[in-house]
Tab-separated table of C-alpha atoms in Angstrom:
chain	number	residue	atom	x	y	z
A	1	UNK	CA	2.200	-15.347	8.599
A	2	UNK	CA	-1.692	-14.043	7.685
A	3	UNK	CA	-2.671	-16.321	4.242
A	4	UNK	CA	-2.428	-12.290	2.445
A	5	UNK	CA	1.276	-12.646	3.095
A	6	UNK	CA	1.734	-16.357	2.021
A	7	UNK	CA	-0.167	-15.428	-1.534
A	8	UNK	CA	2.502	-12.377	-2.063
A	9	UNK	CA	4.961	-15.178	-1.276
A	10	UNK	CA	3.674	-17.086	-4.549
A	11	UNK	CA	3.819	-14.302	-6.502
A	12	UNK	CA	5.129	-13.885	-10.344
A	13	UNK	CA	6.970	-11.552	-10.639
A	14	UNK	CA	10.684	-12.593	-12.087
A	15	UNK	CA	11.555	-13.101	-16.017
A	16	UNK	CA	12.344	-16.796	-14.851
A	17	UNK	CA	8.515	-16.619	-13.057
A	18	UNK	CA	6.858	-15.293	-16.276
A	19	UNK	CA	8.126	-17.564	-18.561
A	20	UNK	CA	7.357	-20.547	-16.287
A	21	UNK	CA	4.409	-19.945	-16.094
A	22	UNK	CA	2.882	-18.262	-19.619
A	23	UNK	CA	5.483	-19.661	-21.352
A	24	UNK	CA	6.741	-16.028	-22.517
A	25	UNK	CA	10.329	-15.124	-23.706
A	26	UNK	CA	12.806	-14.440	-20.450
A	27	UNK	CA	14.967	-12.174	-22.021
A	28	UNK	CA	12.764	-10.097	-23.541
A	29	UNK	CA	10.305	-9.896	-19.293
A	30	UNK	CA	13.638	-8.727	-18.482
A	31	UNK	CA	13.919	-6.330	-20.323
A	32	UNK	CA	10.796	-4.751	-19.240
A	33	UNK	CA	10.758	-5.689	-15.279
A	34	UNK	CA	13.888	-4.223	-15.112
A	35	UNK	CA	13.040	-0.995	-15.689
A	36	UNK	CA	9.500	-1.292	-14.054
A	37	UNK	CA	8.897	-4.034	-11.609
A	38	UNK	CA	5.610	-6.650	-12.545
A	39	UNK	CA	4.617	-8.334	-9.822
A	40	UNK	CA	1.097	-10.884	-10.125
A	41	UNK	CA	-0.033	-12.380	-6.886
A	42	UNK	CA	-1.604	-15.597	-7.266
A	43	UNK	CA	-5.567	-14.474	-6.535
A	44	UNK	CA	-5.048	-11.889	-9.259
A	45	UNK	CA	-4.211	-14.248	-11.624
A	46	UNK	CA	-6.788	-16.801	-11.389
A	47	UNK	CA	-8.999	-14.044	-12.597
A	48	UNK	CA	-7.563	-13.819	-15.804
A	49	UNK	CA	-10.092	-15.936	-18.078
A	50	UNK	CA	-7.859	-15.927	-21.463
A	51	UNK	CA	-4.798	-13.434	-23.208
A	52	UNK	CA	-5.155	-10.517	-23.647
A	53	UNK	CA	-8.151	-9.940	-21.400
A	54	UNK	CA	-9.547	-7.225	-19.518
A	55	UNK	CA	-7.334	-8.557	-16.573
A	56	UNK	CA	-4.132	-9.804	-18.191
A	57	UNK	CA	-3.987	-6.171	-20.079
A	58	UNK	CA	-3.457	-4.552	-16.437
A	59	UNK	CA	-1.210	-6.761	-14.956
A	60	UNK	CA	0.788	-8.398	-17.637
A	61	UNK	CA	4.256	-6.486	-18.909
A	62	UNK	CA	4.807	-5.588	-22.114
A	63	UNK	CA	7.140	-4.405	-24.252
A	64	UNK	CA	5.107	-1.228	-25.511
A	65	UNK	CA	6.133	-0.072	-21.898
A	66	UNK	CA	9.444	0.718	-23.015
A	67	UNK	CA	8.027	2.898	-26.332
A	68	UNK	CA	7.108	5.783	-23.536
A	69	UNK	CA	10.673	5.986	-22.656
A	70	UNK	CA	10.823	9.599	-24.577
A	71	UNK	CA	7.280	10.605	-22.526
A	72	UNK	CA	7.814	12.585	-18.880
A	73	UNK	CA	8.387	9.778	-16.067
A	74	UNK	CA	6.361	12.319	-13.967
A	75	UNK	CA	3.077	12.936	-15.800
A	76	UNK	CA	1.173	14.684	-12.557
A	77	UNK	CA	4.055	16.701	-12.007
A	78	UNK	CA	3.820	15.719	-8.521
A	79	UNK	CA	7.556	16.251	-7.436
A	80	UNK	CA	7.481	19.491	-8.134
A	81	UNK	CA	4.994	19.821	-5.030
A	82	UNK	CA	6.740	17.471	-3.671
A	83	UNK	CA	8.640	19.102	0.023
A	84	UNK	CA	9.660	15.948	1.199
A	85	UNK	CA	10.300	12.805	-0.459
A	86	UNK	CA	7.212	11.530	0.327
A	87	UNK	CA	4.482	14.048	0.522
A	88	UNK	CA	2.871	16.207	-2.549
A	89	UNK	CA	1.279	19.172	-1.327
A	90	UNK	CA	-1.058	19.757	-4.479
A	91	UNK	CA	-4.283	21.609	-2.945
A	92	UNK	CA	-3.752	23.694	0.198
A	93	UNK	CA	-5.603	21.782	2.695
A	94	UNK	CA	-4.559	18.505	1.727
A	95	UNK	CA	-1.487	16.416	1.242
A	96	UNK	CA	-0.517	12.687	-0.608
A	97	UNK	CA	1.161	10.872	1.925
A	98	UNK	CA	3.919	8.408	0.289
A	99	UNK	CA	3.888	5.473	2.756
A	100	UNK	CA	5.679	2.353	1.216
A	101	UNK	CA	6.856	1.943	-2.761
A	102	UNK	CA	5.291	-2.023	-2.471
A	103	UNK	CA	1.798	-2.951	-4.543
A	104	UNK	CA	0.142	-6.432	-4.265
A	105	UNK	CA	-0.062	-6.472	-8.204
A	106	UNK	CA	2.004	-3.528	-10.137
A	107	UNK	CA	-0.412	-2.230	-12.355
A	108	UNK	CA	0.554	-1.655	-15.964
A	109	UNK	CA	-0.816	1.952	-16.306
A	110	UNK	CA	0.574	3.418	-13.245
A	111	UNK	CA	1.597	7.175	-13.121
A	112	UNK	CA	3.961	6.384	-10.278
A	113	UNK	CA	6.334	3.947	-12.221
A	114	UNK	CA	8.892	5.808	-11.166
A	115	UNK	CA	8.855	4.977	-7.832
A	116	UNK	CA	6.431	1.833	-7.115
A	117	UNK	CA	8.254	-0.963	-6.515
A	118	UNK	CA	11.937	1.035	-5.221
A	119	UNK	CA	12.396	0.304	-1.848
A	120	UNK	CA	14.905	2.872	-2.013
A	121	UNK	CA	12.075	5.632	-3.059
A	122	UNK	CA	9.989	5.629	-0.120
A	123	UNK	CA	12.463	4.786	3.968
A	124	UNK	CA	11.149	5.352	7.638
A	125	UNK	CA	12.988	8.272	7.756
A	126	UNK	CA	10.924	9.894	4.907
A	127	UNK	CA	7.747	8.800	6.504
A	128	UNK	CA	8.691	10.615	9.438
A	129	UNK	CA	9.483	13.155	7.761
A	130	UNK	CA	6.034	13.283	5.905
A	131	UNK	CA	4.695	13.667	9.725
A	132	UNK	CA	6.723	16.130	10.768
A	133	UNK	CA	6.041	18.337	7.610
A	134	UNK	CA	1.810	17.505	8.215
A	135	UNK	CA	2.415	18.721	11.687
A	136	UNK	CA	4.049	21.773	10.795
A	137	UNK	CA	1.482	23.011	8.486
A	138	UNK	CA	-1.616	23.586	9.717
A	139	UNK	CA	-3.894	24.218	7.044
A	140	UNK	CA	-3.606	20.630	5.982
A	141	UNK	CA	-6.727	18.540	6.862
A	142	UNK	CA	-7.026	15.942	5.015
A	143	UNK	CA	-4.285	13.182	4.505
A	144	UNK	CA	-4.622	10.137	1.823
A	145	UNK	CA	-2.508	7.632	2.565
A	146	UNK	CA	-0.807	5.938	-0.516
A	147	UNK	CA	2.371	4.607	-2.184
A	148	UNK	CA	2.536	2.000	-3.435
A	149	UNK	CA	-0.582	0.554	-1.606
A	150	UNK	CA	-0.709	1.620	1.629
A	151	UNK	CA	-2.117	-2.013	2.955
A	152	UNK	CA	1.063	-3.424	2.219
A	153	UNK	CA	2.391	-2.179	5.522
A	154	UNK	CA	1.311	-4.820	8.783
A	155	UNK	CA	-0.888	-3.101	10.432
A	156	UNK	CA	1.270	-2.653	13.383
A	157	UNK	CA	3.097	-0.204	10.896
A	158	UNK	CA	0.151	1.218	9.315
A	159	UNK	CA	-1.388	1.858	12.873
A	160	UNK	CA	1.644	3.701	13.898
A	161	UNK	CA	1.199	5.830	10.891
A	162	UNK	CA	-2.191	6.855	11.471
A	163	UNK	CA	-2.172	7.080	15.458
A	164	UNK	CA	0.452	9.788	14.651
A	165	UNK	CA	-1.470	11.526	12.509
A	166	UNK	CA	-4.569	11.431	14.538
A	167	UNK	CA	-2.295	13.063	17.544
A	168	UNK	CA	-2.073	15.849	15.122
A	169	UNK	CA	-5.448	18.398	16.158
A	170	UNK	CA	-5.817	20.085	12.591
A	171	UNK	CA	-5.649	16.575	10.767
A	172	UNK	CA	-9.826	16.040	10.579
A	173	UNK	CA	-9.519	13.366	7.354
A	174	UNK	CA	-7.457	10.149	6.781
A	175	UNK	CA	-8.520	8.295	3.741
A	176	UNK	CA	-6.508	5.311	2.790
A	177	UNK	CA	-5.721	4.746	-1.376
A	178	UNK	CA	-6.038	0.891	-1.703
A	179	UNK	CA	-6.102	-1.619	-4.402
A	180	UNK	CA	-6.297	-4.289	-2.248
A	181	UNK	CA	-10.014	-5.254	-2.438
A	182	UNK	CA	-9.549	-5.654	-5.334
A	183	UNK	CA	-6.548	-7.369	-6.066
A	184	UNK	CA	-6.419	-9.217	-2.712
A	185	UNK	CA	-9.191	-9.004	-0.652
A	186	UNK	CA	-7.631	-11.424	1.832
A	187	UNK	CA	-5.689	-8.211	3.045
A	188	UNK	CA	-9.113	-6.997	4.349
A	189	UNK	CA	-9.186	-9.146	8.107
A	190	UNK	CA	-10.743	-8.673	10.843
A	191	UNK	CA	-7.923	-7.525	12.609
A	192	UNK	CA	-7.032	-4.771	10.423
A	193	UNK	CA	-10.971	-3.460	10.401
A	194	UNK	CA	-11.074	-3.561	14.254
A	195	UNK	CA	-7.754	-1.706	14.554
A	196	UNK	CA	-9.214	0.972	11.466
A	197	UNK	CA	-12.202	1.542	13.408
A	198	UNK	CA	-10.348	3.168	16.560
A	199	UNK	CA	-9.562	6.043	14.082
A	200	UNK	CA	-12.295	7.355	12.716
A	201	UNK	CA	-12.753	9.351	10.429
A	202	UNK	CA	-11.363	6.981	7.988
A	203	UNK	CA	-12.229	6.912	4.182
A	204	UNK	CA	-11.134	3.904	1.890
A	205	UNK	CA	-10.523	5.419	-2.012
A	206	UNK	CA	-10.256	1.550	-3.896
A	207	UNK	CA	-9.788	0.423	-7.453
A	208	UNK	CA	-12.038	-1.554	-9.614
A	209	UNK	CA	-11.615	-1.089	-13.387
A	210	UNK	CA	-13.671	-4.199	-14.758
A	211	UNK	CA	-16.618	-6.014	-13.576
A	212	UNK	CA	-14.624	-9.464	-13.960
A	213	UNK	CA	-12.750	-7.949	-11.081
A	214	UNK	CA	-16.226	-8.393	-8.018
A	215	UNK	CA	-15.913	-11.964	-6.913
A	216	UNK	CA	-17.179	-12.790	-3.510
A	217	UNK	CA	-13.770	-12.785	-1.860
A	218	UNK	CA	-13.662	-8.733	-3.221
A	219	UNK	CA	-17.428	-7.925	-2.622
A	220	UNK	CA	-16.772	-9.363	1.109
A	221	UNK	CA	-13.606	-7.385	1.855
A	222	UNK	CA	-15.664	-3.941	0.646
A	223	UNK	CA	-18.490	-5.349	2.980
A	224	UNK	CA	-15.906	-6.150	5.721
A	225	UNK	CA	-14.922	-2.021	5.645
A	226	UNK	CA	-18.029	-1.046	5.283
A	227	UNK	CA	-19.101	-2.741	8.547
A	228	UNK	CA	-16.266	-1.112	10.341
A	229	UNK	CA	-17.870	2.105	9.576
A	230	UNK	CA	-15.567	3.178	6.580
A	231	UNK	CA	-17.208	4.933	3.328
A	232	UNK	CA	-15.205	2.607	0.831
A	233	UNK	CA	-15.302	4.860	-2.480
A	234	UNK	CA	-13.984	3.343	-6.168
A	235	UNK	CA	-11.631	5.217	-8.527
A	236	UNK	CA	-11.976	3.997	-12.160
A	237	UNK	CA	-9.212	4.430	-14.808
A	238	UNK	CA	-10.505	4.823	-18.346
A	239	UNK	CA	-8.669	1.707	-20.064
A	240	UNK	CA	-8.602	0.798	-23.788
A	241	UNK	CA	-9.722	-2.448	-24.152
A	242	UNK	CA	-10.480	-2.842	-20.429
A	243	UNK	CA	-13.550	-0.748	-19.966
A	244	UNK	CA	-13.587	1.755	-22.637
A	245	UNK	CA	-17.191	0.934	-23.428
A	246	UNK	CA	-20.207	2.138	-22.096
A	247	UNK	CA	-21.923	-1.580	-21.351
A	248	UNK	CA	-18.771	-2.354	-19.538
A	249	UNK	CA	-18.993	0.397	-17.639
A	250	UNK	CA	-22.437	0.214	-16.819
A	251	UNK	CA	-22.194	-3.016	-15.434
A	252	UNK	CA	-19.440	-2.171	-13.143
């Protein structure tokens, strides 16, 4: 087992977890995880300085989660364009490729709650058949790889993903959707670079909302990519009370 695997292992992410360790009401972290899934990995949480900071507001449930009952569960509308369980077919020469429901740390603010964290939501068979559909249509170019987090997958699995997709002659683009250099770098190995690089072009899309979130183990694991030849690029969600200031913002 790789040390990324043993730190999932450690994880909180039960009621019984939570109020071990914060010391938070059971009932009331079950109430919430059982309608969305929280799930902290250990690394992630020895970044949170105090409660109710910048890190804890991503990562910790709480109960003003349940107040959006009433609000759409799909707020990209992405099953409408949705031809197979797991692909979205937004933009013609592109697709979203739905490749595991799992996430290292189950962000807060996700737009995918629906699904992240369902086993159930995302099987081999629909992978396949997100293949099958990008082989049939050839105006699609460009595939991003996501879920869930797509590095949750060993990269025997992942590699078996992309070396189909690569065997496909109008796929030019794979970019990957990752949170994991940022939430666990130790996902980023050696291994997993080495077996990236035999499939280029490959672009990394990662996640860093706050600058409390670039340690060395995270600045090495974008380094680590960037060796292998990857453009690693960095999607920022506009958080209140995370970043929603412009000296935050500037520093990250």
């Amino acid at each position: 087992m790789e040390l990324w695997q043993e730190l999932l292992r450690k994880s909180v992410e039960t009621a019984e977890d939570f109020a071990e360790v914060f010391g938070v009401d059971k009932d009331l972290m079950r109430k919430i995880i059982e309608r969305y899934p929280a799930r902290i990995n250990p690394y992630y949480l020895s970044l949170i300085r105090y409660k109710g900071d910048p890190i804890w507001l991503q990562c910790f449930p709480d109960i003003e989660e349940l107040a959006d009952e009433d609000m759409p569960e799909d707020p990209l509308d992405e099953d409408a364009m949705s031809p197979v369980p797991s692909i979205t077919h937004r933009y013609p020469d592109r697709v979203l490729f739905l490749v595991t429901s799992q996430c290292s740390m189950y962000c807060r603010f996700c737009t995918r709650k629906r699904k992240v964290g369902d086993s159930s939501k995302i099987s081999m068979k629909f992978i396949q058949d997100g293949i099958e559909y990008i082989r049939n249509h050839p105006e699609v170019r460009d595939v991003i790889l996501s879920g869930g987090d797509p590095l949750m997958l060993t990269d025997y699995m992942l590699e078996k993903i992309i070396k189909a997709l690569r065997e496909i002659p109008h796929v030019e683009i794979i970019r990957i959707g990752t949170k994991m250099p940022c939430v666990l770098p130790q996902r980023i190995t050696e291994n997993l670079c080495n077996m990236l690089k035999k499939y280029h072009p490959i672009y990394v899309n990662t996640h860093f909302n706050h600058p409390w979130e670039i340690t060395p183990e995270s600045k090495r694991a974008c380094e680590m990519l960037a060796d292998a030849g990857i453009p690693v690029g960095n999607q920022t969600v506009l958080l209140r009370g995370v970043n929603d200031d412009p000296y935050v913002m500037q520093e990250l």
